[in-house]
Short mmCIF file of C-alpha atoms in Angstrom, two decimals:
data_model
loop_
_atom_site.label_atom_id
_atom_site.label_comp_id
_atom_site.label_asym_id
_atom_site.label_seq_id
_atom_site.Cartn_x
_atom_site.Cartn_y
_atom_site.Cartn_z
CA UNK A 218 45.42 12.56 29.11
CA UNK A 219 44.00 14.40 26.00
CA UNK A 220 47.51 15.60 25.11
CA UNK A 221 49.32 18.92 24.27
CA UNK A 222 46.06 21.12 22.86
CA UNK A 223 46.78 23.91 21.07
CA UNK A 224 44.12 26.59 19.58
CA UNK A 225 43.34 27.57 16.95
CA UNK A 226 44.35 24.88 14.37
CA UNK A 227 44.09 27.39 11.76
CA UNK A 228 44.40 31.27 11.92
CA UNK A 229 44.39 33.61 8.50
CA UNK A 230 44.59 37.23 9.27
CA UNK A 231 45.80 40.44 7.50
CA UNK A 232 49.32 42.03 7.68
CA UNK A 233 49.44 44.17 10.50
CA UNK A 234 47.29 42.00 13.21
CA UNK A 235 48.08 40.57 16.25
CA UNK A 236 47.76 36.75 16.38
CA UNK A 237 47.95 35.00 19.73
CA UNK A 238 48.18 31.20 19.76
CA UNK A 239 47.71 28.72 22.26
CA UNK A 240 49.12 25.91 24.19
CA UNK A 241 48.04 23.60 26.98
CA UNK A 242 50.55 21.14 28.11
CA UNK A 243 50.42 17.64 29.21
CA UNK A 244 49.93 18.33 33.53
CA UNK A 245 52.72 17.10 35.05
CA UNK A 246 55.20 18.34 32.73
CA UNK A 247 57.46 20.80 33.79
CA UNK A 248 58.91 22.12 29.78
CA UNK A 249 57.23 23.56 27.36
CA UNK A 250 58.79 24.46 24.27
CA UNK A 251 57.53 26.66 20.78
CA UNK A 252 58.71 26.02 17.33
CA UNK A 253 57.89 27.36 14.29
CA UNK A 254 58.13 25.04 10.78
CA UNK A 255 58.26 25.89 7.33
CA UNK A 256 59.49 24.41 4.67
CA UNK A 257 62.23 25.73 3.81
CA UNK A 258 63.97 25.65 7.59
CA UNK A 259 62.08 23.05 8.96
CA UNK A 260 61.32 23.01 12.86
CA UNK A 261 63.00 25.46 14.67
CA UNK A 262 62.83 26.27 18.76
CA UNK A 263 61.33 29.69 19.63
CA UNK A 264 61.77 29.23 22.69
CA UNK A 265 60.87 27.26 26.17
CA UNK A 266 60.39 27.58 29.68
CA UNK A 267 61.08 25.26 32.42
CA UNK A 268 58.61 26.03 35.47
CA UNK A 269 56.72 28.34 33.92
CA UNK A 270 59.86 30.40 33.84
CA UNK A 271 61.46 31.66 30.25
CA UNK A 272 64.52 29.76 29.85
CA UNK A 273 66.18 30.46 26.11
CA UNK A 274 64.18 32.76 24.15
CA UNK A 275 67.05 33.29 21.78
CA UNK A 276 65.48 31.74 19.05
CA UNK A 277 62.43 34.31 19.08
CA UNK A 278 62.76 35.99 15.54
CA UNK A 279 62.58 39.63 16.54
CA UNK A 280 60.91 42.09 19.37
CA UNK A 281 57.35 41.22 17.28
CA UNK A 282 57.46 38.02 18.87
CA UNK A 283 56.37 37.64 23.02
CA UNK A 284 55.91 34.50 24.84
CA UNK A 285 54.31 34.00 28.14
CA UNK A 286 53.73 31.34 30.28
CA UNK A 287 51.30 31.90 33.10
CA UNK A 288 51.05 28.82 35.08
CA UNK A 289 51.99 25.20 34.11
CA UNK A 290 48.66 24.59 32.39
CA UNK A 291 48.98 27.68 29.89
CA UNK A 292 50.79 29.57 27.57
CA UNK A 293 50.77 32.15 24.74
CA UNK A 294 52.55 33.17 21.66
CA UNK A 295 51.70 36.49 20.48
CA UNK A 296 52.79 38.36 17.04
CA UNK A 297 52.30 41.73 17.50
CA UNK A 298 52.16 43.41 14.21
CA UNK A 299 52.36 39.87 12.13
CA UNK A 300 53.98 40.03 8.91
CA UNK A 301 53.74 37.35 5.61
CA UNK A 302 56.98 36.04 6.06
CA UNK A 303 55.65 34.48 9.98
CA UNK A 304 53.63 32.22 8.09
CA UNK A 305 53.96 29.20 8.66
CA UNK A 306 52.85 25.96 11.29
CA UNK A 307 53.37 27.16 15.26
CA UNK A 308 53.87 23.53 17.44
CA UNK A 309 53.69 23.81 20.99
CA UNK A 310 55.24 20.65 22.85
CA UNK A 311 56.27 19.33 26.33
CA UNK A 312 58.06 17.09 28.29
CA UNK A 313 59.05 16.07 31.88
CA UNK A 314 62.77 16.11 32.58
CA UNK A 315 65.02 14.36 35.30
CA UNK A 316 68.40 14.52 35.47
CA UNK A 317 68.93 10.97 35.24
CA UNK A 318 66.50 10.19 32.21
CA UNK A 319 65.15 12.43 29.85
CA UNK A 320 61.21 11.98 28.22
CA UNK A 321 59.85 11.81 24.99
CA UNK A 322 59.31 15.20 23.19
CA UNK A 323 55.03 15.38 23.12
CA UNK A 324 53.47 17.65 20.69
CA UNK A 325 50.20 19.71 20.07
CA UNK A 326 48.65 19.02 16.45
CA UNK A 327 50.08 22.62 15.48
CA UNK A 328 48.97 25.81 14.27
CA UNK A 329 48.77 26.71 11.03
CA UNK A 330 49.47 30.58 10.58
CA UNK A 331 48.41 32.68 7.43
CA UNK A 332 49.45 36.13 6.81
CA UNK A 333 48.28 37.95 4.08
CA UNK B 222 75.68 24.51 9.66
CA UNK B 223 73.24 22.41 11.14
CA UNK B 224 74.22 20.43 14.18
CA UNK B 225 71.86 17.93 12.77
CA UNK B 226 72.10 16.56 8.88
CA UNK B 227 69.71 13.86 7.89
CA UNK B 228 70.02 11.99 4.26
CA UNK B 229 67.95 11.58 2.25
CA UNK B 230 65.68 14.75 2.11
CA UNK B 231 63.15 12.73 -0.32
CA UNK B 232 62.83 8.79 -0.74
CA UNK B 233 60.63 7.03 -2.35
CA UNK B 234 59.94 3.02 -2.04
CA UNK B 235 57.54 0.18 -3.20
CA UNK B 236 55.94 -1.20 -1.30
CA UNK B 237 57.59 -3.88 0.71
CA UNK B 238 60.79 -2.45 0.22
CA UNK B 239 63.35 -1.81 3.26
CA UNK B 240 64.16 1.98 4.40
CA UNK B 241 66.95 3.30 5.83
CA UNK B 242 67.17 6.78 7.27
CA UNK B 243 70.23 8.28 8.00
CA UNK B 244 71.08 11.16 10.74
CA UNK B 245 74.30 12.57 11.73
CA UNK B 246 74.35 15.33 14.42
CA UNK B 247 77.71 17.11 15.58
CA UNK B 248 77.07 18.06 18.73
CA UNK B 249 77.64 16.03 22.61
CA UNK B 250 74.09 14.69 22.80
CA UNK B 251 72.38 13.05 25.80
CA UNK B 252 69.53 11.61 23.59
CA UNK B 253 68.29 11.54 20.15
CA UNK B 254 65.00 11.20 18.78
CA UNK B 255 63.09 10.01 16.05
CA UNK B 256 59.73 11.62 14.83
CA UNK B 257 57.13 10.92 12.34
CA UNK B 258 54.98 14.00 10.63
CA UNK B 259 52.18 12.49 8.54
CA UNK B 260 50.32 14.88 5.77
CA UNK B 261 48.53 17.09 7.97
CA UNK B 262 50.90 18.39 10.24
CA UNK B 263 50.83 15.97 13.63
CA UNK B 264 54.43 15.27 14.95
CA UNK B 265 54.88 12.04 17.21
CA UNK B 266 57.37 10.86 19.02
CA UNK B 267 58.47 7.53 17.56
CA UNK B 268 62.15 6.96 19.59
CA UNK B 269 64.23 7.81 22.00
CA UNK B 270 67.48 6.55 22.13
CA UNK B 271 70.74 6.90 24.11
CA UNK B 272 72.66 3.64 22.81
CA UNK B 273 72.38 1.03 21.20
CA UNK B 274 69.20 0.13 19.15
CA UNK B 275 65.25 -0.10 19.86
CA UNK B 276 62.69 -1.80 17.74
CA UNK B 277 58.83 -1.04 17.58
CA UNK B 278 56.95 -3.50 15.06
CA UNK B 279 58.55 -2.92 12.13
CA UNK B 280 60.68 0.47 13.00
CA UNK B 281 64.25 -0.24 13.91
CA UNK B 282 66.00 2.72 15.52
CA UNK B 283 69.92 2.33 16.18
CA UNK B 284 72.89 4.91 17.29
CA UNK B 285 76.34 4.70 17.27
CA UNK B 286 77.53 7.38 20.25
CA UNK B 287 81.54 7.33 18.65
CA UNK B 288 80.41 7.56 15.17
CA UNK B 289 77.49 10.48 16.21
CA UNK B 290 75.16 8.83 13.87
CA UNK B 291 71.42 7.31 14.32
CA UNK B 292 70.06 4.65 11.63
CA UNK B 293 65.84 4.40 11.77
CA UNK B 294 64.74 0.96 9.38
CA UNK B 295 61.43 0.30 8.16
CA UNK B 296 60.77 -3.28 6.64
CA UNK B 297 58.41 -4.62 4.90
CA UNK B 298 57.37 -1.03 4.13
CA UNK B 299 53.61 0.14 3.42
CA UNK B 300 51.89 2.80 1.64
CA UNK B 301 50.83 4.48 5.87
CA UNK B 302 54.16 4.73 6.07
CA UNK B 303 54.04 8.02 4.09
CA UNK B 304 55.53 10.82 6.21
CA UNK B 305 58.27 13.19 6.96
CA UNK B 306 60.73 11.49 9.36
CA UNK B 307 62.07 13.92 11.75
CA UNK B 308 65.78 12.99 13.96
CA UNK B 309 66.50 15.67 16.76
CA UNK B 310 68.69 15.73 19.40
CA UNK B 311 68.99 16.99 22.85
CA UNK B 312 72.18 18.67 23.71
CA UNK B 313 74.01 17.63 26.76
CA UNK B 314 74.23 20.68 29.32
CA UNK B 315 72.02 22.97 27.88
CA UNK B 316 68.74 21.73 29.62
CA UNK B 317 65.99 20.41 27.86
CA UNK B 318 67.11 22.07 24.48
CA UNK B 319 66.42 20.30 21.28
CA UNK B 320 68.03 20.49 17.40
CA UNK B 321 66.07 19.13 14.63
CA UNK B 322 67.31 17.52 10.97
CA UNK B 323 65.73 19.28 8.15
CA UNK B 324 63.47 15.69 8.08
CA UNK B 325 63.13 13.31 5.00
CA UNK B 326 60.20 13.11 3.04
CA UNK B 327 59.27 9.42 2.69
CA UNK B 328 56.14 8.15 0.06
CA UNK B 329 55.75 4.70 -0.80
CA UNK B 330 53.95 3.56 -3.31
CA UNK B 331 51.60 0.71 -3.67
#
């Protein structure tokens, strides 16, 4: 399995743009889950989905933010208008969950997100 | 405050030197995990741990569930070794939801 792939690796774009990044999970898994880490807060969860369906979004910084999640092989996370302070690297990540055992967390190299 | 604190934020070692990580988390738990960030940005998955204590080549991971606190060892460390170490934890009842420590920034140094 090639992994969790996200596109682009890198994305630099003006103030004002929408930005959509990319995630295709390890098939098979049934969560996916978006974080966003900078430095000075490390990783935290955007949000995830179980099934394709949106689980806790509560971690979504404000109405800019959207999250979809199409079928189990795809999803998006769009920033619609971005702003400076979203800078910073997107990781998309999966797993597959029972309720007697819970998986490793797998994640996509990242996306590193420039606003200017 | 952070359901997860991990000490130190920044270590540095020579090499050959033995590491110890600490992470304390204050939350019911029904794993915790241990992940490596090199320069670069790619997060992986190093343990996952329930009880007690796992060991891959020279990475020791250990948790004590009464004391809510995970231990991850390196020995004999080496310069590759360079990387943010990551402890997280997923929360008992609330699905597949997971807390991260702020991480520790580890160099060592030839």
């Amino acid at each position: 399995d090639a992994g969790v792939i996200q596109s682009p690796r890198h994305e630099v774009t003006e103030m004002g743009q929408e930005v959509t990044l990319r995630c295709k999970p390890i098939s098979g898994h049934d969560y996916l889950f978006w974080y966003r880490q900078t430095m000075m807060r490390g990783l935290e969860l955007l949000i995830y989905f179980n099934n394709n369906v949106p689980i806790d979004d509560s971690g979504m910084p404000e109405d800019r933010f959207s999250a979809k999640m199409p079928n189990a092989s795809f999803s998006t996370l769009k920033i619609q208008p971005s702003e400076p302070r979203d800078s910073a690297v997107y990781f998309c990540a999966s797993s597959f969950w029972t309720e007697l055992r819970n998986e490793k967390l797998f994640f996509g190299s990242g996306t590193q997100l420039s606003v200017l | 405050k952070n359901e997860v604190e991990q000490s130190p934020q920044n270590l540095t070692a020579q090499e050959g030197e033995f590491i110890t990580i600490n992470c304390s988390y204050s939350v019911g738990i029904s794993a915790l995990h241990w992940l490596q960030q090199h320069p670069g940005g790619g997060i992986v998955s190093l343990f996952m741990l329930s009880s007690g204590k796992k060991k891959h080549g020279r990475l020791i991971a250990t948790i004590n569930i009464q004391e809510k606190h995970s231990s991850l060892h390196i020995t004999a460390s080496h310069p590759r070794d360079s990387a943010v170490y990551i402890c997280a934890v997923s929360r008992k009842n609330t699905g597949n939801q997971f807390y991260f420590g702020t991480g520790t920034s580890l160099t060592v140094i030839p």
